[in-house]
mmCIF file of C-alpha atoms in Angstrom:
data_model
loop_
_atom_site.group_PDB
_atom_site.id
_atom_site.type_symbol
_atom_site.label_atom_id
_atom_site.label_comp_id
_atom_site.label_asym_id
_atom_site.label_seq_id
_atom_site.Cartn_x
_atom_site.Cartn_y
_atom_site.Cartn_z
ATOM 1 C CA MET O 1 -7.519 41.496 5.647
ATOM 2 C CA ARG O 2 -6.481 38.613 3.618
ATOM 3 C CA THR O 3 -4.755 35.510 4.955
ATOM 4 C CA THR O 4 -2.224 33.483 2.723
ATOM 5 C CA VAL O 5 -1.886 29.909 3.712
ATOM 6 C CA ARG O 6 1.381 28.232 2.305
ATOM 7 C CA VAL O 7 1.164 24.363 1.919
ATOM 8 C CA SER O 8 4.426 22.644 2.461
ATOM 9 C CA ARG O 9 5.609 19.210 1.269
ATOM 10 C CA VAL O 10 4.634 17.890 4.539
ATOM 11 C CA ALA O 11 1.026 18.677 4.041
ATOM 12 C CA PRO O 12 0.090 15.535 2.111
ATOM 13 C CA ALA O 13 1.539 13.465 4.747
ATOM 14 C CA LEU O 14 -0.347 15.111 7.414
ATOM 15 C CA LEU O 15 -3.545 14.981 5.386
ATOM 16 C CA VAL O 16 -3.266 11.091 4.954
ATOM 17 C CA ALA O 17 -2.474 10.847 8.640
ATOM 18 C CA GLY O 18 -5.460 12.884 9.557
ATOM 19 C CA LEU O 19 -7.812 11.154 7.097
ATOM 20 C CA MET O 20 -6.700 7.721 8.216
ATOM 21 C CA THR O 21 -7.320 8.679 11.930
ATOM 22 C CA LEU O 22 -11.121 8.693 10.871
ATOM 23 C CA VAL O 23 -10.922 5.122 9.647
ATOM 24 C CA GLY O 24 -10.495 3.967 13.364
ATOM 25 C CA ARG O 25 -7.980 1.964 15.062
ATOM 26 C CA PRO O 26 -8.153 -1.040 17.376
ATOM 27 C CA ALA O 27 -8.228 -0.096 21.008
ATOM 28 C CA THR O 28 -4.958 -2.079 21.598
ATOM 29 C CA GLY O 29 -2.945 0.729 20.085
ATOM 30 C CA GLN O 30 -2.025 -1.247 16.930
ATOM 31 C CA GLU O 31 -2.176 0.701 13.795
ATOM 32 C CA GLY O 32 -4.130 -0.772 10.956
ATOM 33 C CA ILE O 33 -6.024 -3.921 10.495
ATOM 34 C CA ALA O 34 -5.555 -6.632 13.181
ATOM 35 C CA LEU O 35 -3.612 -9.598 12.541
ATOM 36 C CA GLY O 36 -5.945 -12.701 11.862
ATOM 37 C CA GLU O 37 -8.565 -10.447 10.373
ATOM 38 C CA THR O 38 -9.784 -11.016 6.720
ATOM 39 C CA PRO O 39 -10.492 -7.649 5.172
ATOM 40 C CA ASP O 40 -13.002 -6.763 2.891
ATOM 41 C CA THR O 41 -11.890 -6.759 -0.732
ATOM 42 C CA PRO O 42 -13.041 -3.750 -2.446
ATOM 43 C CA THR O 43 -12.867 -3.063 -6.325
ATOM 44 C CA LEU O 44 -9.883 -0.610 -7.280
ATOM 45 C CA GLU O 45 -8.817 0.499 -10.590
ATOM 46 C CA THR O 46 -5.729 0.326 -12.539
ATOM 47 C CA LEU O 47 -4.174 3.643 -13.773
ATOM 48 C CA ASP O 48 -6.086 3.287 -16.946
ATOM 49 C CA GLY O 49 -9.355 3.093 -15.139
ATOM 50 C CA GLU O 50 -10.024 -0.746 -15.469
ATOM 51 C CA ALA O 51 -11.788 -2.286 -12.566
ATOM 52 C CA VAL O 52 -9.743 -4.765 -10.410
ATOM 53 C CA ASP O 53 -11.797 -6.849 -7.828
ATOM 54 C CA LEU O 54 -9.435 -7.465 -5.059
ATOM 55 C CA ALA O 55 -11.643 -10.662 -4.337
ATOM 56 C CA GLU O 56 -10.147 -12.184 -7.473
ATOM 57 C CA VAL O 57 -6.615 -12.180 -5.993
ATOM 58 C CA VAL O 58 -7.025 -12.120 -2.088
ATOM 59 C CA GLY O 59 -7.524 -15.703 -0.852
ATOM 60 C CA THR O 60 -5.938 -17.429 -3.947
ATOM 61 C CA ARG O 61 -2.297 -16.965 -2.960
ATOM 62 C CA PRO O 62 -0.231 -14.663 -0.513
ATOM 63 C CA VAL O 63 -0.612 -11.122 -1.221
ATOM 64 C CA LEU O 64 1.614 -8.180 -0.069
ATOM 65 C CA VAL O 65 -0.195 -4.800 -0.201
ATOM 66 C CA GLU O 66 1.745 -1.555 0.048
ATOM 67 C CA PHE O 67 -0.276 1.773 0.624
ATOM 68 C CA TRP O 68 2.047 4.094 -1.444
ATOM 69 C CA ALA O 69 2.293 7.580 -2.798
ATOM 70 C CA THR O 70 4.621 9.284 -5.240
ATOM 71 C CA TRP O 71 5.371 12.052 -2.462
ATOM 72 C CA CYS O 72 5.897 9.587 0.465
ATOM 73 C CA ALA O 73 9.469 9.573 1.902
ATOM 74 C CA VAL O 74 8.738 6.273 3.761
ATOM 75 C CA CYS O 75 7.890 4.532 0.620
ATOM 76 C CA ARG O 76 10.764 5.641 -1.179
ATOM 77 C CA ALA O 77 12.923 4.300 1.759
ATOM 78 C CA LEU O 78 11.139 1.074 1.859
ATOM 79 C CA GLU O 79 11.361 0.493 -1.902
ATOM 80 C CA PRO O 80 14.722 -1.422 -1.847
ATOM 81 C CA ARG O 81 13.135 -3.869 0.635
ATOM 82 C CA VAL O 82 10.028 -4.223 -1.594
ATOM 83 C CA ARG O 83 12.195 -4.887 -4.522
ATOM 84 C CA GLU O 84 14.164 -7.488 -2.744
ATOM 85 C CA ALA O 85 11.090 -9.260 -1.647
ATOM 86 C CA HIS O 86 9.671 -9.063 -4.984
ATOM 87 C CA GLU O 87 12.781 -10.645 -6.559
ATOM 88 C CA ARG O 88 12.608 -13.415 -4.028
ATOM 89 C CA PHE O 89 8.911 -14.207 -3.838
ATOM 90 C CA GLY O 90 7.222 -12.310 -6.889
ATOM 91 C CA ASP O 91 6.483 -15.809 -8.392
ATOM 92 C CA ARG O 92 4.716 -17.020 -5.291
ATOM 93 C CA VAL O 93 3.271 -13.799 -3.796
ATOM 94 C CA GLU O 94 1.023 -11.224 -5.558
ATOM 95 C CA PHE O 95 2.394 -7.539 -5.038
ATOM 96 C CA LEU O 96 -0.145 -4.931 -4.988
ATOM 97 C CA VAL O 97 0.972 -1.010 -4.803
ATOM 98 C CA VAL O 98 -2.186 0.609 -3.670
ATOM 99 C CA ALA O 99 -1.784 4.410 -4.707
ATOM 100 C CA VAL O 100 -3.638 6.468 -2.448
ATOM 101 C CA GLY O 101 -5.973 9.196 -3.711
ATOM 102 C CA VAL O 102 -4.278 12.107 -1.667
ATOM 103 C CA SER O 103 -2.262 14.846 -3.609
ATOM 104 C CA GLN O 104 -1.751 12.771 -6.603
ATOM 105 C CA ASN O 105 -3.636 11.396 -9.811
ATOM 106 C CA PRO O 106 -3.261 8.474 -12.003
ATOM 107 C CA ALA O 107 -1.688 10.717 -14.733
ATOM 108 C CA GLY O 108 0.902 12.006 -12.364
ATOM 109 C CA ILE O 109 1.544 8.503 -10.986
ATOM 110 C CA ARG O 110 2.080 7.154 -14.558
ATOM 111 C CA ARG O 111 4.867 9.855 -15.106
ATOM 112 C CA HIS O 112 6.434 9.089 -11.737
ATOM 113 C CA LEU O 113 6.641 5.340 -12.702
ATOM 114 C CA GLN O 114 8.161 5.932 -16.054
ATOM 115 C CA ARG O 115 11.219 7.472 -13.977
ATOM 116 C CA HIS O 116 10.849 5.178 -11.012
ATOM 117 C CA PRO O 117 9.353 1.830 -11.795
ATOM 118 C CA MET O 118 7.745 -0.082 -8.777
ATOM 119 C CA PRO O 119 7.831 -3.867 -8.657
ATOM 120 C CA GLY O 120 4.181 -5.295 -8.557
ATOM 121 C CA ARG O 121 0.818 -4.206 -9.724
ATOM 122 C CA ILE O 122 -0.298 -0.678 -9.199
ATOM 123 C CA LEU O 123 -3.768 0.001 -8.301
ATOM 124 C CA TRP O 124 -5.538 3.246 -7.760
ATOM 125 C CA ASP O 125 -7.483 3.896 -4.578
ATOM 126 C CA GLY O 126 -8.992 7.353 -5.580
ATOM 127 C CA ARG O 127 -11.996 6.794 -3.261
ATOM 128 C CA GLY O 128 -10.259 5.386 -0.200
ATOM 129 C CA ARG O 129 -11.971 2.024 -0.379
ATOM 130 C CA ALA O 130 -8.794 -0.115 0.209
ATOM 131 C CA ALA O 131 -7.510 2.367 2.870
ATOM 132 C CA ARG O 132 -10.787 1.899 4.812
ATOM 133 C CA ALA O 133 -10.921 -1.915 4.219
ATOM 134 C CA PHE O 134 -7.438 -2.370 5.507
ATOM 135 C CA GLU O 135 -7.558 0.332 8.167
ATOM 136 C CA ALA O 136 -4.479 1.973 6.494
ATOM 137 C CA PRO O 137 -2.879 4.536 9.155
ATOM 138 C CA GLY O 138 -1.042 6.219 6.187
ATOM 139 C CA THR O 139 1.282 5.605 3.332
ATOM 140 C CA GLY O 140 4.355 3.206 3.776
ATOM 141 C CA TYR O 141 2.016 0.805 5.551
ATOM 142 C CA ILE O 142 2.307 -2.868 4.581
ATOM 143 C CA VAL O 143 -0.252 -5.630 4.846
ATOM 144 C CA ILE O 144 0.553 -9.254 4.033
ATOM 145 C CA LEU O 145 -2.123 -11.715 3.756
ATOM 146 C CA ASP O 146 -1.877 -15.584 3.540
ATOM 147 C CA GLU O 147 -3.172 -17.699 0.911
ATOM 148 C CA THR O 148 -6.577 -17.775 2.658
ATOM 149 C CA GLY O 149 -6.830 -14.008 2.736
ATOM 150 C CA GLU O 150 -6.079 -13.597 6.453
ATOM 151 C CA VAL O 151 -3.862 -10.812 7.667
ATOM 152 C CA VAL O 152 -0.536 -12.256 8.731
ATOM 153 C CA TYR O 153 1.619 -9.280 8.959
ATOM 154 C CA THR O 154 1.164 -5.441 9.244
ATOM 155 C CA GLY O 155 3.912 -2.879 9.493
ATOM 156 C CA THR O 156 4.856 0.775 9.068
ATOM 157 C CA GLY O 157 8.156 2.522 8.810
ATOM 158 C CA THR O 158 11.238 1.959 6.894
ATOM 159 C CA ASP O 159 12.926 -0.861 8.686
ATOM 160 C CA GLN O 160 10.347 -3.535 7.943
ATOM 161 C CA ASP O 161 11.637 -6.993 7.342
ATOM 162 C CA LEU O 162 9.280 -7.920 4.373
ATOM 163 C CA ALA O 163 11.417 -10.779 3.034
ATOM 164 C CA GLY O 164 11.525 -12.450 6.518
ATOM 165 C CA ALA O 165 7.592 -11.917 6.994
ATOM 166 C CA LEU O 166 6.934 -13.450 3.582
ATOM 167 C CA GLU O 167 9.308 -16.487 4.287
ATOM 168 C CA ARG O 168 7.314 -17.065 7.438
ATOM 169 C CA THR O 169 3.972 -16.720 5.386
ATOM 170 C CA LEU O 170 5.105 -19.176 2.784
ATOM 171 C CA GLU O 171 6.488 -21.647 5.498
ATOM 172 C CA GLY O 172 2.918 -21.603 6.957
ATOM 173 C CA SER O 173 1.137 -22.299 3.736
#
């Protein structure tokens, strides 16, 4: 007897959620890296395969990191908030869009970005190095680091006040 398994559009999100549980979460129930932590800064790649050492960015100025995927509904819903924050603070804050390596590849991401450009620098995390370093619980996860590289904000979901979080971060600088 042969069994056929159909993969729905929900499967990529469930896969990310399952993979991220392997990363580990703090015992407090907070998802992702704890506030006050300074994450490891792995080397990622541009969509063209060029190495980008996050250590050259983190710790030099505030950074907003979004864990993102072309298929992520939360990411699409967050896009206006990311755009607004980028318009207000893009000259003082580095925006990194970390494309996770689940159910997507650089060529597909490039095609997607031609139709739907994203503000900020797009980086490929095909091996999950950034996802592990930032303990990302899934896509649509945002981390803001201050100019010293310390985590000052984390959030998931569609109603994040990114502009407010960046304003507070810059006031504290």
